[in-house]
Structure formats: structure tokens, C-alpha cells
mmCIF file of C-alpha atoms in Angstrom:
data_model
loop_
_atom_site.group_PDB
_atom_site.id
_atom_site.type_symbol
_atom_site.label_atom_id
_atom_site.label_comp_id
_atom_site.label_asym_id
_atom_site.label_seq_id
_atom_site.Cartn_x
_atom_site.Cartn_y
_atom_site.Cartn_z
ATOM 1 C CA MET A 1 -9.547 -2.742 32.866
ATOM 2 C CA SER A 2 -12.356 -0.515 34.094
ATOM 3 C CA GLU A 3 -14.290 1.628 31.664
ATOM 4 C CA GLU A 4 -12.764 4.744 33.135
ATOM 5 C CA GLN A 5 -9.247 3.402 32.644
ATOM 6 C CA ILE A 6 -10.029 2.631 29.030
ATOM 7 C CA ARG A 7 -11.464 6.111 28.464
ATOM 8 C CA ASN A 8 -8.319 7.536 29.975
ATOM 9 C CA LEU A 9 -6.092 5.446 27.720
ATOM 10 C CA GLU A 10 -8.165 6.438 24.708
ATOM 11 C CA LYS A 11 -7.760 10.080 25.561
ATOM 12 C CA GLN A 12 -3.975 9.736 25.856
ATOM 13 C CA PHE A 13 -3.962 7.808 22.607
ATOM 14 C CA GLU A 14 -5.826 10.512 20.694
ATOM 15 C CA GLU A 15 -3.496 13.136 22.159
ATOM 16 C CA ARG A 16 -0.443 11.214 20.977
ATOM 17 C CA ILE A 17 -1.803 11.165 17.421
ATOM 18 C CA ALA A 18 -2.719 14.847 17.607
ATOM 19 C CA ARG A 19 0.939 15.525 18.561
ATOM 20 C CA ASP A 20 1.974 13.646 15.402
ATOM 21 C CA GLU A 21 3.434 10.755 17.367
ATOM 22 C CA LYS A 22 3.390 7.441 15.532
ATOM 23 C CA ILE A 23 1.590 4.380 16.847
ATOM 24 C CA GLU A 24 3.610 1.157 16.656
ATOM 25 C CA PRO A 25 2.157 -2.380 16.596
ATOM 26 C CA LYS A 26 2.796 -3.301 20.236
ATOM 27 C CA ASP A 27 1.478 -0.014 21.638
ATOM 28 C CA TRP A 28 -1.896 -0.007 23.311
ATOM 29 C CA MET A 29 -4.601 1.041 20.838
ATOM 30 C CA PRO A 30 -8.404 1.214 20.886
ATOM 31 C CA GLU A 31 -10.000 -1.885 19.381
ATOM 32 C CA LYS A 32 -11.709 0.282 16.790
ATOM 33 C CA TYR A 33 -8.376 1.704 15.658
ATOM 34 C CA ARG A 34 -7.016 -1.819 15.226
ATOM 35 C CA GLN A 35 -10.075 -3.040 13.309
ATOM 36 C CA THR A 36 -10.291 0.022 11.077
ATOM 37 C CA HIS A 37 -6.627 -0.337 10.165
ATOM 38 C CA ILE A 38 -6.912 -4.059 9.504
ATOM 39 C CA ARG A 39 -9.851 -3.334 7.208
ATOM 40 C CA GLN A 40 -8.317 -0.440 5.303
ATOM 41 C CA MET A 41 -4.777 -1.844 5.045
ATOM 42 C CA SER A 42 -5.842 -5.336 3.986
ATOM 43 C CA GLN A 43 -8.210 -3.911 1.387
ATOM 44 C CA HIS A 44 -5.377 -1.754 0.146
ATOM 45 C CA ALA A 45 -3.169 -4.868 -0.123
ATOM 46 C CA HIS A 46 -5.934 -6.796 -1.899
ATOM 47 C CA SER A 47 -6.288 -3.927 -4.400
ATOM 48 C CA GLU A 48 -2.591 -4.118 -5.265
ATOM 49 C CA VAL A 49 -2.819 -7.869 -5.788
ATOM 50 C CA VAL A 50 -6.048 -7.878 -7.802
ATOM 51 C CA GLY A 51 -4.705 -4.837 -9.667
ATOM 52 C CA MET A 52 -2.126 -7.097 -11.296
ATOM 53 C CA LEU A 53 -4.831 -9.019 -13.167
ATOM 54 C CA PRO A 54 -6.149 -6.447 -15.672
ATOM 55 C CA GLU A 55 -2.598 -5.436 -16.629
ATOM 56 C CA GLY A 56 -1.172 -8.941 -16.593
ATOM 57 C CA ASN A 57 -3.643 -9.540 -19.398
ATOM 58 C CA TRP A 58 -1.408 -7.477 -21.725
ATOM 59 C CA ILE A 59 2.131 -8.500 -20.770
ATOM 60 C CA THR A 60 2.414 -11.125 -23.513
ATOM 61 C CA ARG A 61 0.862 -8.781 -26.086
ATOM 62 C CA ALA A 62 2.747 -5.554 -25.376
ATOM 63 C CA PRO A 63 3.615 -3.912 -28.706
ATOM 64 C CA SER A 64 7.383 -3.686 -28.137
ATOM 65 C CA LEU A 65 10.081 -5.001 -25.838
ATOM 66 C CA ARG A 66 10.388 -1.552 -24.235
ATOM 67 C CA ARG A 67 6.690 -1.568 -23.356
ATOM 68 C CA LYS A 68 6.860 -5.161 -22.222
ATOM 69 C CA VAL A 69 9.692 -4.764 -19.713
ATOM 70 C CA ALA A 70 8.034 -1.623 -18.335
ATOM 71 C CA LEU A 71 4.667 -3.318 -17.874
ATOM 72 C CA LEU A 72 6.277 -6.371 -16.343
ATOM 73 C CA ALA A 73 8.185 -4.175 -13.882
ATOM 74 C CA LYS A 74 4.993 -2.316 -13.016
ATOM 75 C CA VAL A 75 3.076 -5.504 -12.326
ATOM 76 C CA GLN A 76 5.980 -6.792 -10.198
ATOM 77 C CA ASP A 77 5.860 -3.537 -8.228
ATOM 78 C CA GLU A 78 2.185 -4.127 -7.556
ATOM 79 C CA ALA A 79 2.964 -7.597 -6.195
ATOM 80 C CA GLY A 80 5.611 -5.951 -4.024
ATOM 81 C CA HIS A 81 3.203 -3.271 -2.803
ATOM 82 C CA GLY A 82 0.684 -5.950 -1.889
ATOM 83 C CA LEU A 83 3.384 -7.743 0.110
ATOM 84 C CA TYR A 84 4.543 -4.596 1.973
ATOM 85 C CA LEU A 85 0.949 -3.919 2.928
ATOM 86 C CA TYR A 86 0.075 -7.476 3.917
ATOM 87 C CA SER A 87 3.040 -7.725 6.249
ATOM 88 C CA ALA A 88 2.309 -4.286 7.709
ATOM 89 C CA THR A 89 -1.267 -5.461 8.381
ATOM 90 C CA GLU A 90 -0.038 -8.667 10.003
ATOM 91 C CA THR A 91 1.605 -6.571 12.736
ATOM 92 C CA LEU A 92 -1.942 -5.853 13.966
ATOM 93 C CA GLY A 93 -2.521 -9.525 14.779
ATOM 94 C CA ILE A 94 -4.327 -10.867 11.715
ATOM 95 C CA SER A 95 -2.668 -13.714 9.779
ATOM 96 C CA ARG A 96 -1.917 -13.700 6.069
ATOM 97 C CA GLU A 97 -4.207 -16.711 5.648
ATOM 98 C CA GLU A 98 -7.132 -14.913 7.277
ATOM 99 C CA MET A 99 -6.681 -11.987 4.927
ATOM 100 C CA TYR A 100 -6.551 -14.229 1.851
ATOM 101 C CA GLU A 101 -9.622 -16.054 3.130
ATOM 102 C CA GLN A 102 -11.483 -12.734 3.461
ATOM 103 C CA LEU A 103 -10.532 -11.747 -0.072
ATOM 104 C CA HIS A 104 -11.386 -15.099 -1.606
ATOM 105 C CA THR A 105 -14.766 -15.378 0.093
ATOM 106 C CA GLY A 106 -15.695 -11.823 -0.854
ATOM 107 C CA LYS A 107 -15.809 -10.664 2.770
ATOM 108 C CA ALA A 108 -13.054 -8.121 2.096
ATOM 109 C CA LYS A 109 -13.313 -5.651 -0.735
ATOM 110 C CA TYR A 110 -10.693 -4.348 -3.132
ATOM 111 C CA SER A 111 -10.749 -1.245 -5.293
ATOM 112 C CA SER A 112 -13.690 -1.442 -7.699
ATOM 113 C CA ILE A 113 -11.658 -0.008 -10.550
ATOM 114 C CA PHE A 114 -10.153 -3.443 -11.175
ATOM 115 C CA ASN A 115 -13.559 -4.843 -12.035
ATOM 116 C CA TYR A 116 -13.431 -3.150 -15.434
ATOM 117 C CA PRO A 117 -11.958 -5.005 -18.439
ATOM 118 C CA THR A 118 -8.761 -4.115 -20.343
ATOM 119 C CA ILE A 119 -9.880 -4.671 -23.910
ATOM 120 C CA THR A 120 -7.246 -2.755 -25.898
ATOM 121 C CA TRP A 121 -3.587 -1.831 -25.439
ATOM 122 C CA ALA A 122 -4.656 1.781 -24.840
ATOM 123 C CA ASP A 123 -6.298 0.597 -21.621
ATOM 124 C CA ILE A 124 -2.813 -0.050 -20.238
ATOM 125 C CA GLY A 125 -1.961 3.570 -20.992
ATOM 126 C CA ALA A 126 -5.185 4.835 -19.435
ATOM 127 C CA ILE A 127 -4.698 2.728 -16.307
ATOM 128 C CA GLY A 128 -1.191 4.028 -15.699
ATOM 129 C CA TRP A 129 -2.168 7.613 -16.394
ATOM 130 C CA LEU A 130 -5.567 7.778 -14.668
ATOM 131 C CA VAL A 131 -5.837 4.868 -12.237
ATOM 132 C CA ASP A 132 -2.307 5.195 -10.901
ATOM 133 C CA GLY A 133 -2.739 8.968 -10.992
ATOM 134 C CA ALA A 134 -5.806 8.751 -8.764
ATOM 135 C CA ALA A 135 -4.088 6.169 -6.572
ATOM 136 C CA ILE A 136 -1.137 8.506 -6.016
ATOM 137 C CA ILE A 137 -3.502 11.281 -4.931
ATOM 138 C CA ASN A 138 -5.117 8.865 -2.480
ATOM 139 C CA GLN A 139 -1.817 7.488 -1.223
ATOM 140 C CA VAL A 140 0.508 10.448 -0.785
ATOM 141 C CA PRO A 141 -1.301 11.702 2.341
ATOM 142 C CA LEU A 142 -0.986 8.202 3.843
ATOM 143 C CA CYS A 143 2.805 8.543 3.992
ATOM 144 C CA SER A 144 2.244 10.569 7.167
ATOM 145 C CA THR A 145 -0.592 8.512 8.624
ATOM 146 C CA SER A 146 -0.511 7.666 12.336
ATOM 147 C CA PHE A 147 0.180 3.929 12.215
ATOM 148 C CA GLY A 148 3.950 3.490 11.774
ATOM 149 C CA PRO A 149 4.046 0.300 9.652
ATOM 150 C CA TYR A 150 1.372 1.666 7.279
ATOM 151 C CA ALA A 151 3.153 5.004 6.896
ATOM 152 C CA ARG A 152 6.493 3.291 6.199
ATOM 153 C CA ALA A 153 4.950 0.949 3.629
ATOM 154 C CA MET A 154 3.287 3.907 1.910
ATOM 155 C CA VAL A 155 6.549 5.832 1.647
ATOM 156 C CA ARG A 156 8.004 2.929 -0.318
ATOM 157 C CA VAL A 157 4.864 2.540 -2.423
ATOM 158 C CA CYS A 158 4.680 6.226 -3.342
ATOM 159 C CA LYS A 159 8.361 6.326 -4.319
ATOM 160 C CA GLU A 160 7.779 3.512 -6.784
ATOM 161 C CA GLU A 161 4.401 4.630 -8.071
ATOM 162 C CA SER A 162 5.407 7.678 -10.097
ATOM 163 C CA PHE A 163 7.072 5.573 -12.793
ATOM 164 C CA HIS A 164 3.750 3.758 -13.185
ATOM 165 C CA GLN A 165 1.895 6.918 -14.054
ATOM 166 C CA ARG A 166 4.571 8.193 -16.409
ATOM 167 C CA GLN A 167 4.776 4.929 -18.340
ATOM 168 C CA GLY A 168 0.987 5.052 -18.800
ATOM 169 C CA TYR A 169 0.910 8.648 -19.964
ATOM 170 C CA GLU A 170 3.763 7.942 -22.364
ATOM 171 C CA ILE A 171 1.671 5.187 -23.959
ATOM 172 C CA MET A 172 -1.180 7.695 -24.363
ATOM 173 C CA ILE A 173 1.149 10.322 -25.886
ATOM 174 C CA LYS A 174 2.411 7.812 -28.429
ATOM 175 C CA LEU A 175 -1.059 6.605 -29.405
ATOM 176 C CA SER A 176 -2.472 10.136 -29.612
ATOM 177 C CA SER A 177 0.232 11.187 -32.014
ATOM 178 C CA GLY A 178 -0.084 8.037 -34.127
ATOM 179 C CA THR A 179 -2.523 7.023 -36.869
ATOM 180 C CA PRO A 180 -6.192 8.113 -36.628
ATOM 181 C CA GLU A 181 -7.018 4.562 -35.491
ATOM 182 C CA GLN A 182 -4.431 4.736 -32.720
ATOM 183 C CA LYS A 183 -5.683 8.116 -31.564
ATOM 184 C CA GLU A 184 -9.225 6.775 -31.626
ATOM 185 C CA MET A 185 -8.094 3.872 -29.462
ATOM 186 C CA ALA A 186 -6.578 6.251 -26.909
ATOM 187 C CA GLN A 187 -9.746 8.366 -26.843
ATOM 188 C CA ASP A 188 -11.892 5.252 -26.398
ATOM 189 C CA ALA A 189 -9.788 4.139 -23.419
ATOM 190 C CA LEU A 190 -10.058 7.606 -21.856
ATOM 191 C CA ASN A 191 -13.829 7.506 -22.392
ATOM 192 C CA ARG A 192 -14.144 4.230 -20.544
ATOM 193 C CA TRP A 193 -11.665 4.885 -17.675
ATOM 194 C CA TRP A 194 -12.432 8.537 -16.875
ATOM 195 C CA TRP A 195 -15.559 8.100 -14.765
ATOM 196 C CA PRO A 196 -14.448 4.955 -12.911
ATOM 197 C CA SER A 197 -11.207 6.811 -12.079
ATOM 198 C CA LEU A 198 -13.177 9.689 -10.553
ATOM 199 C CA MET A 199 -15.109 7.137 -8.498
ATOM 200 C CA MET A 200 -11.816 5.772 -7.131
ATOM 201 C CA LEU A 201 -11.540 8.846 -4.930
ATOM 202 C CA GLY A 202 -14.539 7.516 -2.993
ATOM 203 C CA PRO A 203 -18.169 8.529 -2.384
ATOM 204 C CA THR A 204 -19.008 12.220 -2.062
ATOM 205 C CA ASP A 205 -18.367 13.778 1.326
ATOM 206 C CA ALA A 206 -22.081 13.764 2.137
ATOM 207 C CA GLU A 207 -22.157 9.961 1.653
ATOM 208 C CA SER A 208 -18.825 9.102 3.198
ATOM 209 C CA VAL A 209 -19.343 7.463 6.595
ATOM 210 C CA HIS A 210 -15.801 7.180 7.919
ATOM 211 C CA THR A 211 -14.431 10.636 7.179
ATOM 212 C CA GLU A 212 -14.451 12.255 10.620
ATOM 213 C CA GLN A 213 -12.804 9.380 12.486
ATOM 214 C CA SER A 214 -10.351 8.806 9.643
ATOM 215 C CA MET A 215 -9.282 12.444 9.693
ATOM 216 C CA LYS A 216 -8.569 12.181 13.417
ATOM 217 C CA TRP A 217 -6.395 9.115 12.921
ATOM 218 C CA LYS A 218 -4.721 10.685 9.878
ATOM 219 C CA LEU A 219 -5.952 7.894 7.626
ATOM 220 C CA LYS A 220 -7.291 10.832 5.673
ATOM 221 C CA ARG A 221 -5.932 14.358 5.369
ATOM 222 C CA LYS A 222 -8.350 15.695 2.755
ATOM 223 C CA SER A 223 -11.967 14.798 1.956
ATOM 224 C CA ASN A 224 -12.919 12.640 -1.034
ATOM 225 C CA ASP A 225 -14.382 15.618 -2.894
ATOM 226 C CA GLU A 226 -11.226 17.684 -2.380
ATOM 227 C CA LEU A 227 -9.075 14.832 -3.668
ATOM 228 C CA ARG A 228 -11.362 14.365 -6.673
ATOM 229 C CA GLN A 229 -11.152 18.053 -7.538
ATOM 230 C CA GLN A 230 -7.359 17.897 -7.268
ATOM 231 C CA PHE A 231 -7.288 14.905 -9.619
ATOM 232 C CA ILE A 232 -9.519 16.595 -12.192
ATOM 233 C CA ASP A 233 -7.611 19.872 -12.067
ATOM 234 C CA GLN A 234 -4.287 18.196 -12.665
ATOM 235 C CA THR A 235 -5.495 15.694 -15.291
ATOM 236 C CA VAL A 236 -7.553 17.884 -17.640
ATOM 237 C CA PRO A 237 -4.535 19.893 -18.888
ATOM 238 C CA GLN A 238 -2.682 16.604 -19.468
ATOM 239 C CA ALA A 239 -5.515 15.428 -21.738
ATOM 240 C CA ASP A 240 -5.558 18.792 -23.546
ATOM 241 C CA LEU A 241 -1.828 18.567 -24.135
ATOM 242 C CA ILE A 242 -2.131 15.352 -26.135
ATOM 243 C CA GLY A 243 -5.339 16.322 -27.904
ATOM 244 C CA LEU A 244 -7.716 13.985 -26.104
ATOM 245 C CA THR A 245 -11.170 15.023 -24.913
ATOM 246 C CA ILE A 246 -12.424 14.362 -21.388
ATOM 247 C CA PRO A 247 -15.795 12.610 -21.839
ATOM 248 C CA ASP A 248 -17.751 15.116 -19.764
ATOM 249 C CA PRO A 249 -19.877 17.745 -21.591
ATOM 250 C CA ASP A 250 -20.288 19.687 -18.320
ATOM 251 C CA LEU A 251 -16.571 20.055 -17.733
ATOM 252 C CA LYS A 252 -15.760 23.770 -17.630
ATOM 253 C CA TRP A 253 -13.038 25.957 -16.143
ATOM 254 C CA ASN A 254 -14.436 28.029 -13.299
ATOM 255 C CA GLU A 255 -12.434 31.230 -13.124
ATOM 256 C CA GLU A 256 -13.822 32.174 -9.726
ATOM 257 C CA ARG A 257 -12.963 28.884 -8.016
ATOM 258 C CA GLY A 258 -9.750 28.399 -9.966
ATOM 259 C CA SER A 259 -10.906 24.840 -10.618
ATOM 260 C CA TYR A 260 -12.871 22.814 -13.131
ATOM 261 C CA ASP A 261 -16.603 22.311 -12.700
ATOM 262 C CA PHE A 262 -17.608 18.833 -13.734
ATOM 263 C CA GLY A 263 -20.674 16.718 -14.445
ATOM 264 C CA GLU A 264 -22.671 14.355 -12.288
ATOM 265 C CA ILE A 265 -21.008 11.035 -11.394
ATOM 266 C CA ASP A 266 -23.157 7.919 -11.845
ATOM 267 C CA TRP A 267 -23.031 6.644 -8.279
ATOM 268 C CA ASP A 268 -25.503 3.876 -9.033
ATOM 269 C CA GLU A 269 -22.871 2.333 -11.260
ATOM 270 C CA PHE A 270 -20.301 2.721 -8.483
ATOM 271 C CA TRP A 271 -22.447 0.922 -5.909
ATOM 272 C CA GLN A 272 -23.380 -1.795 -8.399
ATOM 273 C CA VAL A 273 -19.705 -2.566 -8.984
ATOM 274 C CA VAL A 274 -18.930 -2.415 -5.251
ATOM 275 C CA LYS A 275 -21.721 -4.904 -4.635
ATOM 276 C CA GLY A 276 -20.184 -7.343 -7.095
ATOM 277 C CA HIS A 277 -22.092 -6.577 -10.300
ATOM 278 C CA GLY A 278 -19.277 -4.973 -12.282
ATOM 279 C CA PRO A 279 -18.246 -6.416 -15.640
ATOM 280 C CA MET A 280 -15.261 -8.334 -14.238
ATOM 281 C CA ASN A 281 -15.956 -9.032 -10.520
ATOM 282 C CA LYS A 282 -16.524 -12.757 -11.018
ATOM 283 C CA GLU A 283 -13.658 -13.152 -13.456
ATOM 284 C CA ARG A 284 -11.179 -11.430 -11.093
ATOM 285 C CA MET A 285 -12.071 -13.610 -8.134
ATOM 286 C CA LYS A 286 -11.988 -16.730 -10.275
ATOM 287 C CA ALA A 287 -8.470 -15.879 -11.445
ATOM 288 C CA ARG A 288 -7.301 -15.015 -7.950
ATOM 289 C CA VAL A 289 -8.764 -18.059 -6.184
ATOM 290 C CA GLY A 290 -7.607 -20.285 -9.050
ATOM 291 C CA ALA A 291 -4.023 -19.044 -8.717
ATOM 292 C CA TRP A 292 -4.120 -19.653 -4.972
ATOM 293 C CA GLU A 293 -5.463 -23.175 -5.347
ATOM 294 C CA ARG A 294 -3.170 -24.142 -8.190
ATOM 295 C CA GLY A 295 -0.212 -22.928 -6.133
ATOM 296 C CA GLU A 296 -1.086 -25.000 -3.090
ATOM 297 C CA TRP A 297 1.066 -27.999 -3.974
ATOM 298 C CA VAL A 298 4.037 -25.699 -4.548
ATOM 299 C CA ARG A 299 3.650 -24.066 -1.151
ATOM 300 C CA ASP A 300 3.276 -27.447 0.524
ATOM 301 C CA ALA A 301 6.240 -28.922 -1.304
ATOM 302 C CA ALA A 302 8.470 -25.976 -0.367
ATOM 303 C CA MET A 303 7.496 -26.343 3.284
ATOM 304 C CA ALA A 304 8.061 -30.110 3.260
ATOM 305 C CA HIS A 305 11.456 -29.611 1.612
ATOM 306 C CA ALA A 306 12.459 -26.992 4.198
ATOM 307 C CA GLU A 307 11.455 -29.262 7.076
ATOM 308 C CA LYS A 308 13.323 -32.227 5.622
ATOM 309 C CA LYS A 309 16.431 -30.135 5.139
ATOM 310 C CA ALA A 310 16.248 -28.854 8.726
ATOM 311 C CA GLU A 311 15.830 -32.415 10.022
ATOM 312 C CA ARG A 312 18.814 -33.651 8.056
ATOM 313 C CA LYS A 313 20.936 -30.814 9.394
ATOM 314 C CA GLU A 314 19.897 -31.663 12.932
ATOM 315 C CA LYS A 315 20.795 -35.344 12.455
ATOM 316 C CA GLU A 316 24.180 -34.475 11.037
ATOM 317 C CA ALA A 317 24.881 -32.283 14.035
ATOM 318 C CA VAL A 318 24.325 -35.183 16.473
ATOM 319 C CA MET B 1 -7.937 -25.567 2.630
ATOM 320 C CA THR B 2 -4.431 -26.773 3.199
ATOM 321 C CA THR B 3 -3.621 -28.980 6.161
ATOM 322 C CA THR B 4 0.127 -28.468 6.008
ATOM 323 C CA LYS B 5 1.958 -25.727 7.851
ATOM 324 C CA ASN B 6 1.975 -22.177 6.495
ATOM 325 C CA TRP B 7 5.276 -20.556 5.594
ATOM 326 C CA PRO B 8 6.747 -18.813 8.653
ATOM 327 C CA LEU B 9 7.336 -15.063 8.926
ATOM 328 C CA TRP B 10 10.810 -13.547 8.494
ATOM 329 C CA GLU B 11 12.135 -10.084 9.292
ATOM 330 C CA VAL B 12 14.291 -8.463 6.634
ATOM 331 C CA PHE B 13 17.273 -6.176 7.287
ATOM 332 C CA VAL B 14 19.050 -4.433 4.429
ATOM 333 C CA ARG B 15 22.368 -2.573 4.229
ATOM 334 C CA SER B 16 21.787 0.130 1.608
ATOM 335 C CA LYS B 17 25.498 0.648 0.989
ATOM 336 C CA ASN B 18 28.773 -0.160 2.631
ATOM 337 C CA GLY B 19 29.432 2.120 5.549
ATOM 338 C CA LEU B 20 25.801 2.056 6.678
ATOM 339 C CA GLU B 21 24.205 -0.390 9.124
ATOM 340 C CA HIS B 22 21.594 -2.968 8.214
ATOM 341 C CA ARG B 23 18.165 -1.453 8.756
ATOM 342 C CA HIS B 24 14.807 -3.172 9.233
ATOM 343 C CA PHE B 25 12.957 -3.030 5.899
ATOM 344 C CA GLY B 26 9.909 -5.158 6.597
ATOM 345 C CA SER B 27 8.898 -8.781 6.722
ATOM 346 C CA LEU B 28 7.774 -11.610 4.467
ATOM 347 C CA HIS B 29 6.807 -15.274 4.446
ATOM 348 C CA ALA B 30 9.124 -18.012 3.182
ATOM 349 C CA ALA B 31 9.583 -21.753 3.703
ATOM 350 C CA ASP B 32 13.239 -21.456 4.754
ATOM 351 C CA ALA B 33 16.120 -19.012 5.095
ATOM 352 C CA ASP B 34 17.337 -19.386 1.516
ATOM 353 C CA MET B 35 13.906 -18.646 0.119
ATOM 354 C CA ALA B 36 13.531 -15.747 2.571
ATOM 355 C CA LEU B 37 16.743 -14.206 1.194
ATOM 356 C CA GLU B 38 15.596 -14.563 -2.401
ATOM 357 C CA ASN B 39 12.129 -13.217 -1.660
ATOM 358 C CA ALA B 40 13.666 -10.331 0.279
ATOM 359 C CA ARG B 41 15.760 -9.452 -2.765
ATOM 360 C CA ASP B 42 12.666 -9.424 -4.987
ATOM 361 C CA VAL B 43 10.376 -7.626 -2.563
ATOM 362 C CA TYR B 44 12.689 -5.066 -0.977
ATOM 363 C CA THR B 45 15.589 -4.421 -3.392
ATOM 364 C CA ARG B 46 14.049 -4.140 -6.882
ATOM 365 C CA ARG B 47 15.803 -0.802 -7.408
ATOM 366 C CA ASN B 48 19.298 -1.367 -6.014
ATOM 367 C CA GLU B 49 18.264 -0.521 -2.477
ATOM 368 C CA GLY B 50 20.787 -2.882 -0.944
ATOM 369 C CA VAL B 51 24.212 -4.504 -1.008
ATOM 370 C CA SER B 52 23.582 -6.969 1.811
ATOM 371 C CA ILE B 53 20.510 -8.642 3.303
ATOM 372 C CA TRP B 54 19.926 -10.344 6.648
ATOM 373 C CA VAL B 55 16.833 -12.413 7.341
ATOM 374 C CA VAL B 56 15.811 -13.775 10.722
ATOM 375 C CA GLU B 57 12.735 -15.763 11.558
ATOM 376 C CA SER B 58 10.424 -13.409 13.440
ATOM 377 C CA LYS B 59 9.821 -15.871 16.284
ATOM 378 C CA ASN B 60 13.510 -15.597 17.207
ATOM 379 C CA ILE B 61 13.260 -11.907 18.036
ATOM 380 C CA THR B 62 12.715 -10.937 21.648
ATOM 381 C CA ALA B 63 11.139 -7.510 21.905
ATOM 382 C CA SER B 64 10.659 -5.176 24.853
ATOM 383 C CA ASN B 65 7.087 -4.423 25.810
ATOM 384 C CA PRO B 66 6.065 -0.785 25.286
ATOM 385 C CA GLU B 67 3.696 -1.084 28.261
ATOM 386 C CA HIS B 68 6.774 -1.455 30.450
ATOM 387 C CA ASN B 69 8.587 1.466 28.870
ATOM 388 C CA GLY B 70 8.404 3.287 32.183
ATOM 389 C CA GLU B 71 10.628 0.965 34.215
ATOM 390 C CA MET B 72 12.588 -0.040 31.103
ATOM 391 C CA PHE B 73 13.792 3.404 30.073
ATOM 392 C CA GLU B 74 13.247 5.488 33.222
ATOM 393 C CA PRO B 75 16.781 4.907 34.582
ATOM 394 C CA ALA B 76 18.285 6.936 31.716
ATOM 395 C CA LYS B 77 15.868 9.837 32.074
ATOM 396 C CA ASP B 78 17.226 11.603 35.165
ATOM 397 C CA LYS B 79 20.900 11.293 34.285
ATOM 398 C CA VAL B 80 21.470 14.667 32.686
ATOM 399 C CA TYR B 81 25.098 14.453 33.834
ATOM 400 C CA ARG B 82 25.673 12.020 30.960
ATOM 401 C CA HIS B 83 25.329 14.920 28.528
ATOM 402 C CA PRO B 84 28.081 17.478 27.921
ATOM 403 C CA THR B 85 25.700 20.427 28.406
ATOM 404 C CA PHE B 86 25.380 19.499 32.102
ATOM 405 C CA TYR B 87 28.870 20.862 32.797
ATOM 406 C CA GLU B 88 29.359 24.583 33.220
ATOM 407 C CA LEU B 89 32.399 26.118 31.648
ATOM 408 C CA PRO B 90 33.469 29.744 31.325
ATOM 409 C CA ASP B 91 32.798 31.256 27.889
ATOM 410 C CA GLU B 92 36.497 31.817 27.260
ATOM 411 C CA VAL B 93 37.184 28.078 27.030
ATOM 412 C CA LYS B 94 37.452 27.066 23.393
ATOM 413 C CA TYR B 95 37.472 23.677 21.690
ATOM 414 C CA MET B 96 35.815 21.638 24.428
#
């Protein structure tokens, strides 16, 4: 194809997206569109999968059967979300094995929030309430993104996600209305998860490199700072309601803006964790790679069994 | 790294309730058809989304190429006479 032909195709492509048409896997697409989607979608899938680890830590120690079945169901949902997203990404021509390889070698990133430890039961409450809350704010706009398989996967994910947030907040309600020690535990979890949750909405607009292109392709509908403000505005009253204090001395209602003003985010910490120096980066990858390697004989055995069965069937047919 | 074959890809179709058709829900990897059915149940119907599941190995699907959509679907485009609105009737005619 000549350069002019490609430019022409690109122009038609951008116009289709501007008209709100969906792009499907076999349609022509600019290489950059394909690569950007492979990167974002696979990292999204990796985040779901790694996201199971901090919560899985508490399944056997949940304080009641009610809490245990809920947490188990939530973690299963995350496995499911990872699978929807992996198979949606595969439609762009990358194999599942390549994606795993990228995750396991550290070439692909996953959400940094999962590099923090879950040291008390209240952390499970805080994760559902804050981490899933921030994730929902990030994900809802993706239900109408331009790439069909991604949009369809996100519709399913968002439908399932709201139970996650409610189960987390319910844990926080219970702890906050319990003994002083239980309330203290809830406050401690909020203290530790608040700032990392704000960081989940991404670098500030001034630092964000992909925003303009992502807006065009509808991978983004609002800027990181707008999403962060939305998260803060909706979460602060929820903390007030259960008598917990947001760990930000600069947090203040701004009558004029109709929004909360908030303190400075420690972006050095954010970049440190992104670069692999968070408290749990090594541990998470060790668990993930270990699970993959320990499962190898099972995968191989299942494949060998399937092939043997198919062979036997063929022989019987002769 | 494993030297054996990776699990093949399967497409999953789910009937949400009787009276509706099976609809494409997504895909997954499984060693064989039985495992594909079980995985499909766990991945795509955790909340009673289905009463029946079909799985088919993706390599068995033949798909049209969107680059040839012109010649593929053009023949239907200029046949407005296949639609009822093509035919002119006086306003007095009812129930037609």
C-alpha cells in the first residue's frame, strides 16, 4: 500500500470512530491502534488476574461464612474478568502465551494498586469500597469504547463489578460500628488505601502522555484529573456516613466549585511502585509465575488426554 | 517453557432462556470440547445467564472478510423493492 492510500484509510478510520461506529477485529486498523489496544487491554487483563492475589490472601480467614462466600465469588469474578479481557485481546492477533510471557517477564504492567499488602481483614473492605470504586469510575466509560470486543467485555465486567464495591463498603460499615478496635482497624485500612486509590486514576493530566489519542479512540472519555475528582466527591460522603476520616488534612469542600479540594498526591511513591519498588511487586510476580509453573503438568496432561481421546474416537470410527 | 501444544481456542454461544437464540458470548481456551463446556459455564454463566451452551473450536469457523464487504453485501443494497415501503398504496387502504 502506498503512503497516500494508508493516510486515506486512516482518515476513513478516524471518521468511522467519530461517527460512533465500532471497530471489529478483522476490520482494517492503523498499526498504532492495534498496538495501543493490545497494550491497554492486556494490562487490564493482567490487573484482574494479579488483583486476585491480595484478596485471595483472606479467603481462608474470612470472619464468617457469609463473608467467605462473597469474597470467593468476587475473586472468581476477577478471574472471569481477566479471561473476558484476554480473549478480547487475542482477537487483535496476540496469543495468550505471549501475553502471559509479557506479564511474567515484567514487560507488561498491571495496576500498581495490587503491589500493596493486605495485612488485616479491613483491607478487604477497603479494597472493595475504594479500589473497586475507582476501577468502576475508570471502567464505565470503556463500555462505549470504539473497539467492539473491548466494549462488550467491559459491559459484562461493569455489570458484575457493583456487587464488589457494595460487599467492601458493607465490611467497612460493620467494622466502623463495632468495637473501638474494629473501628480503628477500618480507619487504618482507609489510611493506607486512600492515596494509592487516588493514584489508580492515573497521572495528572499534565503528565499523562496518551490522553489526546486515547480520547479520539474513545479509550478515554474524561481526563484522569476529572475522574479523580469524581471519585473523591462521591467517596468522601460515604466515609462521613460511617464515621471514618479521610487521611488528608487539606481535604475541604469548595462551595464555588461544588467539589472537594484535596491535598498533594505523592507521585514519587506512584512512580516507585510502577517501576517495581512497591512493597509487594516481587511477591506478586513470584506467586503468579509459581502458579503458572506448578500448573504446567496439569495443562500438559489435559492436552495429552484430549488428544488420546480424539485418536481413540478416530480409530473406532474406522 | 512448555514444549507440548497449547490448549486450542473455542467460541462460546449461550441461549439466555428458551425462546431466544444462542448468541456469541466470547471465547476461551480448553483442551477438549467437554472442558470447553465446563469452562464456558464458569466463565460466562456465573449468574444464571444461560440455559444452554454451544462451544465450537474457533478454527472451524469460516468468516467473511470485511475488506470484501463491498462485493459481498452490495447485491442487497439496491433492491429497495424487497421492502414494503417501496410499494405505493392509496391512503384509504387499511390493514396492509
